[in-house]
Short mmCIF file of C-alpha atoms in Angstrom, two decimals:
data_model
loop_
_atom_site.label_atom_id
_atom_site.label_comp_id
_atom_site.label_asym_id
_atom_site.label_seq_id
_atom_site.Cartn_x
_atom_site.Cartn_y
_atom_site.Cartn_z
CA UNK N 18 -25.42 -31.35 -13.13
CA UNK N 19 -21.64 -29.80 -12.44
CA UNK N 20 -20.54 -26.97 -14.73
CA UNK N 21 -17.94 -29.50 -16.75
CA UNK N 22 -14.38 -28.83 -17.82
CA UNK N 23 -11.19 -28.27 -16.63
CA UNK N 24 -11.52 -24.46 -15.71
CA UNK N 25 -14.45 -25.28 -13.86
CA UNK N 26 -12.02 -28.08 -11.67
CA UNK N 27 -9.92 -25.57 -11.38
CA UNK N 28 -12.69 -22.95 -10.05
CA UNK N 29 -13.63 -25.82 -7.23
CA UNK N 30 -10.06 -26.10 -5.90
CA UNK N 31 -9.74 -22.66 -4.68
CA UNK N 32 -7.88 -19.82 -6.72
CA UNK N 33 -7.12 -16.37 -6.08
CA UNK N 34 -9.27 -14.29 -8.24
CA UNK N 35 -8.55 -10.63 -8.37
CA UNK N 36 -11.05 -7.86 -9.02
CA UNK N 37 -9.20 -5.73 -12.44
CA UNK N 38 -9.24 -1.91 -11.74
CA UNK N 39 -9.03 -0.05 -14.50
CA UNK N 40 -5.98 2.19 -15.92
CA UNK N 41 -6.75 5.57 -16.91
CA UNK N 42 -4.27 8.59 -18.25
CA UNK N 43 -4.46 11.73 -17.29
CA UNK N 44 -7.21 12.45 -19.66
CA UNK N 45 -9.28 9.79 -18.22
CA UNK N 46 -9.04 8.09 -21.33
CA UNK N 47 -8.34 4.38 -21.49
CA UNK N 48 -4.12 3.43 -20.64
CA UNK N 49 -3.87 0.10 -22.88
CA UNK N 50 -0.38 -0.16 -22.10
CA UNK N 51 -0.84 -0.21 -18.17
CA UNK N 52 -4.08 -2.32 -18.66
CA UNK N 53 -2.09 -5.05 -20.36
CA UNK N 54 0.77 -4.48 -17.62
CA UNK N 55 -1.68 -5.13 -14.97
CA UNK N 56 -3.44 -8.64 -16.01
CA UNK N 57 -0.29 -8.91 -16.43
CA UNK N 58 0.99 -8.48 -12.96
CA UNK N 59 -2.10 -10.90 -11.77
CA UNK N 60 -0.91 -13.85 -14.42
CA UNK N 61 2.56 -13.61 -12.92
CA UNK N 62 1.69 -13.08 -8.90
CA UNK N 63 0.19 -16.21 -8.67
CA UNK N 64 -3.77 -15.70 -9.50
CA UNK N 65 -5.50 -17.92 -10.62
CA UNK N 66 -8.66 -16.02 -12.53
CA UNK N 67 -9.43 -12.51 -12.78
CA UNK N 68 -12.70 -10.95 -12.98
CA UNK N 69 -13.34 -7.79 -15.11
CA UNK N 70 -15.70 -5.22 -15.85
CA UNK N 71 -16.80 -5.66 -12.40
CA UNK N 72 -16.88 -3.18 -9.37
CA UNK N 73 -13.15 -2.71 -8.98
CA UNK N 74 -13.75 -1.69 -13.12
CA UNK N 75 -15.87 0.88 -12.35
CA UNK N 76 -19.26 0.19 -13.62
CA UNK N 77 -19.31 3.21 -15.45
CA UNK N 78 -17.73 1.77 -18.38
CA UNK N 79 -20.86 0.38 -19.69
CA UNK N 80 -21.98 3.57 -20.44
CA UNK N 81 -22.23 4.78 -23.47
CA UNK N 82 -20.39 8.00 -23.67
CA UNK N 83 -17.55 6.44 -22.42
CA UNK N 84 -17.61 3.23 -24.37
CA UNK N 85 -15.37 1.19 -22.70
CA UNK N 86 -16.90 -2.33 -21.66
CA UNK N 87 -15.85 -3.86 -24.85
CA UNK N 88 -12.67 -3.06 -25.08
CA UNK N 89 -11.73 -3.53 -21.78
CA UNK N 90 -12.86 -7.36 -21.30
CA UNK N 91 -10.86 -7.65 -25.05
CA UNK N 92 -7.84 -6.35 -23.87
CA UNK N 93 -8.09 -8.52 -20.75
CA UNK N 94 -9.09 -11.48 -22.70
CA UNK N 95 -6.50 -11.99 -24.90
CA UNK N 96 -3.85 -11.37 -21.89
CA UNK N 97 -5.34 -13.91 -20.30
CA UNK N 98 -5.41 -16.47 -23.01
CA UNK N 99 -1.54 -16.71 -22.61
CA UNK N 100 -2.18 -18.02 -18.86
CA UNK N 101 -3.60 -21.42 -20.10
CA UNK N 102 -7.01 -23.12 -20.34
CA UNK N 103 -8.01 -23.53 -16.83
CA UNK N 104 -6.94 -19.67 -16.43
CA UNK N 105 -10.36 -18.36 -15.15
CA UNK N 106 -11.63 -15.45 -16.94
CA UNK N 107 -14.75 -13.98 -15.34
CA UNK N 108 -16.50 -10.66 -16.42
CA UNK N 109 -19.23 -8.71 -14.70
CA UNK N 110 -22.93 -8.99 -15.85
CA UNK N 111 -25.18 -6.11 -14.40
CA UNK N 112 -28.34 -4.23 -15.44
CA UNK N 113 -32.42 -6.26 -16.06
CA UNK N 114 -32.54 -9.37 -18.08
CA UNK N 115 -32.31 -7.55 -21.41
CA UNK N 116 -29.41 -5.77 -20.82
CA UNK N 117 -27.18 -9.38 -18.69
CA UNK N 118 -28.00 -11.24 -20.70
CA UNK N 119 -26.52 -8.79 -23.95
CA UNK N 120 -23.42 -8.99 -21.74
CA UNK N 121 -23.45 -12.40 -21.11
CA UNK N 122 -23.48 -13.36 -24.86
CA UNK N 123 -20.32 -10.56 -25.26
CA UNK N 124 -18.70 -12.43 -22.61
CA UNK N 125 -19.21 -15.59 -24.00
CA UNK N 126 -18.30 -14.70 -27.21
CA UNK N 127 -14.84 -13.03 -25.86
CA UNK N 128 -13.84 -16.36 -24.12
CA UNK N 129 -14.83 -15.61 -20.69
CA UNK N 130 -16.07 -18.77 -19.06
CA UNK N 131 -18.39 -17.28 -16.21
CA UNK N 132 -20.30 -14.18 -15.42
CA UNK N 133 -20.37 -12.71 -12.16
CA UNK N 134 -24.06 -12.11 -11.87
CA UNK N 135 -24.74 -8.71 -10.31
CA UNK N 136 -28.59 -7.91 -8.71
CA UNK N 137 -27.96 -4.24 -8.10
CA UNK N 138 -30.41 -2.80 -11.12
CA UNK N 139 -32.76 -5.13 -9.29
CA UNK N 140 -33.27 -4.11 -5.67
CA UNK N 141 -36.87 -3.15 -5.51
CA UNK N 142 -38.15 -6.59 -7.62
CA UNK N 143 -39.00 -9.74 -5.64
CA UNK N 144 -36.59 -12.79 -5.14
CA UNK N 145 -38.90 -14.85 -7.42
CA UNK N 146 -38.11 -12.18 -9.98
CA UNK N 147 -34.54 -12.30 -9.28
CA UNK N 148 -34.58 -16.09 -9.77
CA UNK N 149 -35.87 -15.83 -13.45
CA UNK N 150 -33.36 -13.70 -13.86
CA UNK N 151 -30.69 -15.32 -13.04
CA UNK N 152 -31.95 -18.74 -14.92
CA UNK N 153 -32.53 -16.60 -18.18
CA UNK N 154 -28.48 -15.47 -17.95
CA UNK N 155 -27.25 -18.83 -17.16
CA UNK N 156 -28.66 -20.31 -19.96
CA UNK N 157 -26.39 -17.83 -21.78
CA UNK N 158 -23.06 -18.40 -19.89
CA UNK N 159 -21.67 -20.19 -16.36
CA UNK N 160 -22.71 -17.90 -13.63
CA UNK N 161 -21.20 -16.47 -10.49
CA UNK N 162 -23.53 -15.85 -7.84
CA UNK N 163 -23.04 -12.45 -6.21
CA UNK N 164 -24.27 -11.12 -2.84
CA UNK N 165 -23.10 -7.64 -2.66
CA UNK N 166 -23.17 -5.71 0.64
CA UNK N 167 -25.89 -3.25 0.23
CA UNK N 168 -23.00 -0.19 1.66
CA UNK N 169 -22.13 -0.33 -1.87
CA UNK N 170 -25.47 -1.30 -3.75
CA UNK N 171 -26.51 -4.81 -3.33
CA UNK N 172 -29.70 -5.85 -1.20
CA UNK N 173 -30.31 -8.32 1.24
CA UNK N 174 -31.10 -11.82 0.25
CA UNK N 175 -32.89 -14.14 1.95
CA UNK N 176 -31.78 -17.97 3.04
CA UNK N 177 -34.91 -18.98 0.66
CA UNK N 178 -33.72 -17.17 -2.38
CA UNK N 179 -29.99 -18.96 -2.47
CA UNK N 180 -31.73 -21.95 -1.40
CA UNK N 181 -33.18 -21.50 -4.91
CA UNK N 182 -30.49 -20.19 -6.56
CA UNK N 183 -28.50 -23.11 -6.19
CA UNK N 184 -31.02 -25.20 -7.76
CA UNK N 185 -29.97 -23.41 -11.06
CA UNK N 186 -28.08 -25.71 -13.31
CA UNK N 187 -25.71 -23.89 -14.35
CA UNK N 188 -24.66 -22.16 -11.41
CA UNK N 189 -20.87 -22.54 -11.35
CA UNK N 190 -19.93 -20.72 -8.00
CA UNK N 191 -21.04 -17.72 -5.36
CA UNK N 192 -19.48 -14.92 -4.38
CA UNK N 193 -20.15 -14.16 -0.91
CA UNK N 194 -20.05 -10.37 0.10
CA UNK N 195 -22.32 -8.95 2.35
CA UNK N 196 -19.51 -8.40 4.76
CA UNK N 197 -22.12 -10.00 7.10
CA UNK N 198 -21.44 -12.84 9.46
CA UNK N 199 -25.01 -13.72 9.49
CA UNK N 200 -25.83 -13.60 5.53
CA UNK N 201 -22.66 -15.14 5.24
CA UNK N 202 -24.06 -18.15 6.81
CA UNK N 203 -27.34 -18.26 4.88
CA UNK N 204 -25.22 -18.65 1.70
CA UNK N 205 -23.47 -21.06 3.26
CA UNK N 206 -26.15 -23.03 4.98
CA UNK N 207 -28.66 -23.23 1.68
CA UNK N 208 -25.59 -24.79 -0.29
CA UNK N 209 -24.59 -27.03 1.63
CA UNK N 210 -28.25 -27.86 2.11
CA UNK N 211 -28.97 -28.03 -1.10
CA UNK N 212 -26.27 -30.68 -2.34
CA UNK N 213 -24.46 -29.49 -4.83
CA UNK N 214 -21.13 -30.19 -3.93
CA UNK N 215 -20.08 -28.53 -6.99
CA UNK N 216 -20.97 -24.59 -6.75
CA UNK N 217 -17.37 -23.17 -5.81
CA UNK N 218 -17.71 -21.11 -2.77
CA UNK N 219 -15.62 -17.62 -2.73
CA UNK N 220 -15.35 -14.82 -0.17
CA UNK N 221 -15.76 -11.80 -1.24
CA UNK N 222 -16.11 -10.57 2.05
CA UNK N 223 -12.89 -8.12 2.40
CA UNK N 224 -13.00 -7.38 5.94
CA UNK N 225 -12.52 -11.31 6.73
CA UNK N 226 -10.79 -12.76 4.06
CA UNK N 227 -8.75 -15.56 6.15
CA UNK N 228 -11.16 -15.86 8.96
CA UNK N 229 -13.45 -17.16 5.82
CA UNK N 230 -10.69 -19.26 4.38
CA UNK N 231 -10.23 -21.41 7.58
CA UNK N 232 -13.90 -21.54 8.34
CA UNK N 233 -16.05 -24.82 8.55
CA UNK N 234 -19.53 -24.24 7.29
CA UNK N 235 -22.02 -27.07 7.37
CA UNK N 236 -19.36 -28.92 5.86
CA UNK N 237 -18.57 -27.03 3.22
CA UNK N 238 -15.65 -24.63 2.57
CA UNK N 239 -14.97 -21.30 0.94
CA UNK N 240 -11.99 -22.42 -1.29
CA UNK N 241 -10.96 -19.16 -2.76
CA UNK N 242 -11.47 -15.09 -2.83
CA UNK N 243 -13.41 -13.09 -5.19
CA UNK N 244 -11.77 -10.09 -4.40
CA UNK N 245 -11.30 -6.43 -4.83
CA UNK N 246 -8.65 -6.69 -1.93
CA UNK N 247 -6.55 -8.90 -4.10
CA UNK N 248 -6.10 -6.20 -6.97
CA UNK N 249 -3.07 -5.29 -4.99
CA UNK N 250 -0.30 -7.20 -2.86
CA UNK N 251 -1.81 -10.00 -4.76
CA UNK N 252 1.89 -11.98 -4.78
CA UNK N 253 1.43 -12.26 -0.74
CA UNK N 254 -2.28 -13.03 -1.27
CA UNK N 255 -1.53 -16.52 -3.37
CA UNK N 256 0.61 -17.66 -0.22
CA UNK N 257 -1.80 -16.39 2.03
CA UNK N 258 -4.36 -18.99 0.36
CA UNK N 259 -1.86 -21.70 -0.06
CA UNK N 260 -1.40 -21.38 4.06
CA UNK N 261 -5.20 -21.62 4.69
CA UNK N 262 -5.57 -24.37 1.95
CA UNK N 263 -3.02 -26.71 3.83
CA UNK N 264 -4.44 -29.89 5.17
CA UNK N 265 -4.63 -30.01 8.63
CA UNK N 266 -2.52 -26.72 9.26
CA UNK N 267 -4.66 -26.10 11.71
CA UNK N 268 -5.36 -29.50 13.51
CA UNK N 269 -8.95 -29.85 14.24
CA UNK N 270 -9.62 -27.25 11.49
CA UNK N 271 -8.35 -28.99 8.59
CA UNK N 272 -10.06 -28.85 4.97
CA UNK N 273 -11.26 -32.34 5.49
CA UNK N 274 -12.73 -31.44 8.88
CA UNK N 275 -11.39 -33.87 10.15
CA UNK N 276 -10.59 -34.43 14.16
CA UNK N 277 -8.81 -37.08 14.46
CA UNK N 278 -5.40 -35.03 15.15
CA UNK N 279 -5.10 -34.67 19.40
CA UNK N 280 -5.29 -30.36 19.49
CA UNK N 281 -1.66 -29.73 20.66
CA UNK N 282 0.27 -26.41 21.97
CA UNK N 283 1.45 -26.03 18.27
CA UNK N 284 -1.57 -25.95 17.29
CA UNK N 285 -2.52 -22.63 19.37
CA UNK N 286 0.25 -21.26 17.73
CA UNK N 287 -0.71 -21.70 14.52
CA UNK N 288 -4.08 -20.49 15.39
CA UNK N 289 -2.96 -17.43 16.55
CA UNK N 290 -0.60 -16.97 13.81
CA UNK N 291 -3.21 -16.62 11.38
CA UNK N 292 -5.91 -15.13 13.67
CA UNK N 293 -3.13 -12.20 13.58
CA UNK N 294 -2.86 -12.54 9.77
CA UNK N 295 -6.30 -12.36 9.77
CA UNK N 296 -6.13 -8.98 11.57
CA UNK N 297 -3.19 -6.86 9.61
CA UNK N 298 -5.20 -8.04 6.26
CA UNK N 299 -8.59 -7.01 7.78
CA UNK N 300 -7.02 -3.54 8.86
CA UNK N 301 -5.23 -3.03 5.41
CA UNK N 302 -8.21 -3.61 3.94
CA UNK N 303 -10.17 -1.32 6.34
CA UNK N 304 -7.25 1.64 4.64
CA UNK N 305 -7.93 -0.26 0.73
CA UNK N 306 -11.18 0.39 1.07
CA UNK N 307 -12.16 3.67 2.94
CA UNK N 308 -13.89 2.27 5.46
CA UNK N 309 -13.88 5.18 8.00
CA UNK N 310 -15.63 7.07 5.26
CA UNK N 311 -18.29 4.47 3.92
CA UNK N 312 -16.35 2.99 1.31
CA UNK N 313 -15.85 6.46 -0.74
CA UNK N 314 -12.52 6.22 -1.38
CA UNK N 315 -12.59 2.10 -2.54
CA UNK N 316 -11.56 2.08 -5.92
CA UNK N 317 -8.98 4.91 -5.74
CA UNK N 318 -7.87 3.77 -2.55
CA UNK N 319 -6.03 0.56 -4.71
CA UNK N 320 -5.27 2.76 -7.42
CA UNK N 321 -2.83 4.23 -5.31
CA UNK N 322 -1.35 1.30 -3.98
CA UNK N 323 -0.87 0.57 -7.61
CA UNK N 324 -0.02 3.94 -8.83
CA UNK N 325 3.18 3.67 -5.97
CA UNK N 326 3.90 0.27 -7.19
CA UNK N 327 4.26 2.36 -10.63
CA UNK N 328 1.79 -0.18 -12.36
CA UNK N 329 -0.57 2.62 -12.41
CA UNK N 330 0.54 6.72 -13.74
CA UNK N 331 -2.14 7.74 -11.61
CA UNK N 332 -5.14 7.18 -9.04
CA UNK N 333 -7.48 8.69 -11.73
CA UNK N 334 -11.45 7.58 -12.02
CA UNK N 335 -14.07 8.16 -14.80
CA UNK N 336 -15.96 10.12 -12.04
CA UNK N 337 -13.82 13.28 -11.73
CA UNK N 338 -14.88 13.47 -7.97
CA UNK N 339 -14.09 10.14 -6.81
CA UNK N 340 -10.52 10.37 -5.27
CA UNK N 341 -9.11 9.43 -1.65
CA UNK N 342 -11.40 10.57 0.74
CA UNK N 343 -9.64 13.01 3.79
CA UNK N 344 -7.19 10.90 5.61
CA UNK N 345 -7.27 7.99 3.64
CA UNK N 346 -3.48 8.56 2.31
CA UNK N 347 -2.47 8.58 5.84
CA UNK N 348 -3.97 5.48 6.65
CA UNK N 349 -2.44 4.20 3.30
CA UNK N 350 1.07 5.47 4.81
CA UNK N 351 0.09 3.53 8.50
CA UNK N 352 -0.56 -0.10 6.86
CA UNK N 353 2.36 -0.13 4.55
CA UNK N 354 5.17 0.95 7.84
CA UNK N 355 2.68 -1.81 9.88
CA UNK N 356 2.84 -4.62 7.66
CA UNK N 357 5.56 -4.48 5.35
CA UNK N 358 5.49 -7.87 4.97
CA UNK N 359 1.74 -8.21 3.15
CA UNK N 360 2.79 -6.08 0.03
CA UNK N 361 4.45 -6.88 -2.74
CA UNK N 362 6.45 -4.10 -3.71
CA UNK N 363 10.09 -6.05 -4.16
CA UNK N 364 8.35 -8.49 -7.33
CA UNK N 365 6.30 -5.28 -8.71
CA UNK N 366 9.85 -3.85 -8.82
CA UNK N 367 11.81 -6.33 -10.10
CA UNK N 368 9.16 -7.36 -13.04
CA UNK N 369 7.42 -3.96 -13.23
CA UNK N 370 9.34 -3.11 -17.06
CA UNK N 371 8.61 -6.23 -18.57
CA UNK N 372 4.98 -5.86 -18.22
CA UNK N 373 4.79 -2.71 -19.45
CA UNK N 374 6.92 -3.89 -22.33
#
């Protein structure tokens, strides 16, 4: 049976979910003031959901010395309250059963409505394991399917295992990251097999965000992103879904599937017009996210986008040696002189003191 309510409608249409970094002073102590600024910033650009306390959070908070998983889903709960009810408010669930499903009851009890399910504590246990897993957190709170690339700690998954994984009631959507063409397709492939016509499919893949968005899988379509890429620019990134989300935009390609529209010379035009959209976002992302140097550099790679949009003071992490890797602020300076038209600078700008009210 379909996850029911409004939010959940709103979840199947397709939104643009950002990933929430995390806003640190100098001190590396919690920045409330730029925290609120930021959700924020996502509320007004045009997202429809945000996911904290995940990855782009820094997992880290959950530890105890540093204490701040609590406070920094409550701080982005209430600022999300003022979007609306079918606002989607995801947080991150990681760790064994005993320890998801503690923050799936925190998450539940803050007013998030899913939890984005993470298996990275759980690499070495078998899928069956993972399956009980997942069923004993869902009973607790929507879930969010995650397949994480294993560059960055996730594991490989198996067709069989989301075969089964979408047999879980309340399964409300997937994330798919592997930022694998091939595991990509299992995902896709054992949901569509399995029938449920209501699990909300979401790239997460960041190095082919449109190429997934105008994709026909088995009949079935990824409707929206998951993303850590959308943490920044994310004004652009809302229109860059609405174009992909268009009916027929792309004539044989359309969200229906339909083929009934002859393929015309306009057509190859806007093919190639997002084919080269697809490109510029795949190599900003490629500068985001520190590719060239294994991903080191992700997280502080979009805290300085941020930090030169002046939403953030600083590109500081709760790991003292995480920082832009060598190079990575050049490549930062190539993608915003070859694409000045993805970011989002001008509305940052011209909004930027209000949200730090």
């Amino acid at each position: 049976m379909a996850v029911q309510g409004a939010v959940f409608d709103a979840l199947r249409r397709g939104l643009v979910i950002p990933a929430c970094p995390l806003t640190l002073s100098a001190a590396r102590k919690l920045d409330e003031r730029r925290q609120r600024a930021l959700v924020r910033y996502y509320l007004a650009a045009g997202a429809g959901g945000l996911a904290v306390g995940v990855h782009t959070t820094q997992f880290a908070i959950r530890d105890a010395k540093i204490g701040l998983f609590e406070p920094v889903l409550r701080i982005a709960a209430e600022e999300m309250k003022k979007a609306g009810a079918d606002f989607v408010r995801v947080g991150g669930v990681c760790g064994r059963t005993e320890q998801a499903v503690k923050e799936a009851a925190l998450l539940r009890d803050l007013g998030y409505h899913a939890g984005l399910l993470s298996l990275g504590a759980m690499k070495e246990d078998r899928e069956e394991a993972l399956i009980e897993h997942a069923k004993k957190v869902a009973e607790v709170i929507p879930v969010i399917g995650f397949y994480l690339q294993p560059a960055v700690g996730g594991r490989v998954l198996s067709y069989r295992f989301w075969r089964r994984f979408a047999e879980i009631e309340n399964v409300a959507a997937i994330k798919i990251a592997p930022f694998n063409r091939y595991q990509t397709i299992d995902v896709m492939r054992a949901v569509a097999e399995s029938g449920r016509s209501d699990i909300a499919l979401y790239t997460g893949n960041d190095d082919s965000i449109i190429v997934d968005l105008v994709t026909p899988f088995f009949g079935r379509r990824i409707v929206g992103g998951l993303l850590g890429h959308w943490a920044v620019w994310t004004k652009n990134a809302a229109e860059h879904l609405k174009l992909c989300q268009q009916d027929g935009h792309v004539g044989f390609a359309s969200r229906t599937g339909s083929q009934s529209e002859p393929y015309t010379a306009a057509h190859a035009t806007q093919w190639e017009k997002l084919l080269r959209l697809a490109v510029e976002v795949t190599d900003a992302n490629a500068a985001f996210f520190d590719a060239a140097n294994g991903f080191a550099g992700c997280i502080a790679g979009l805290h300085e986008v941020l930090r030169r949009q002046g939403l953030l003071e600083g590109i500081w992490c709760l790991d003292p040696n995480e920082g832009l890797s060598p190079g990575q602020k050049e490549e930062l300076d190539r993608v915003y002189r070859a694409y000045p038209h993805l970011n989002d600078d001008q509305f940052v700008a011209e909004h930027r003191d209000e949200w730090l009210r």
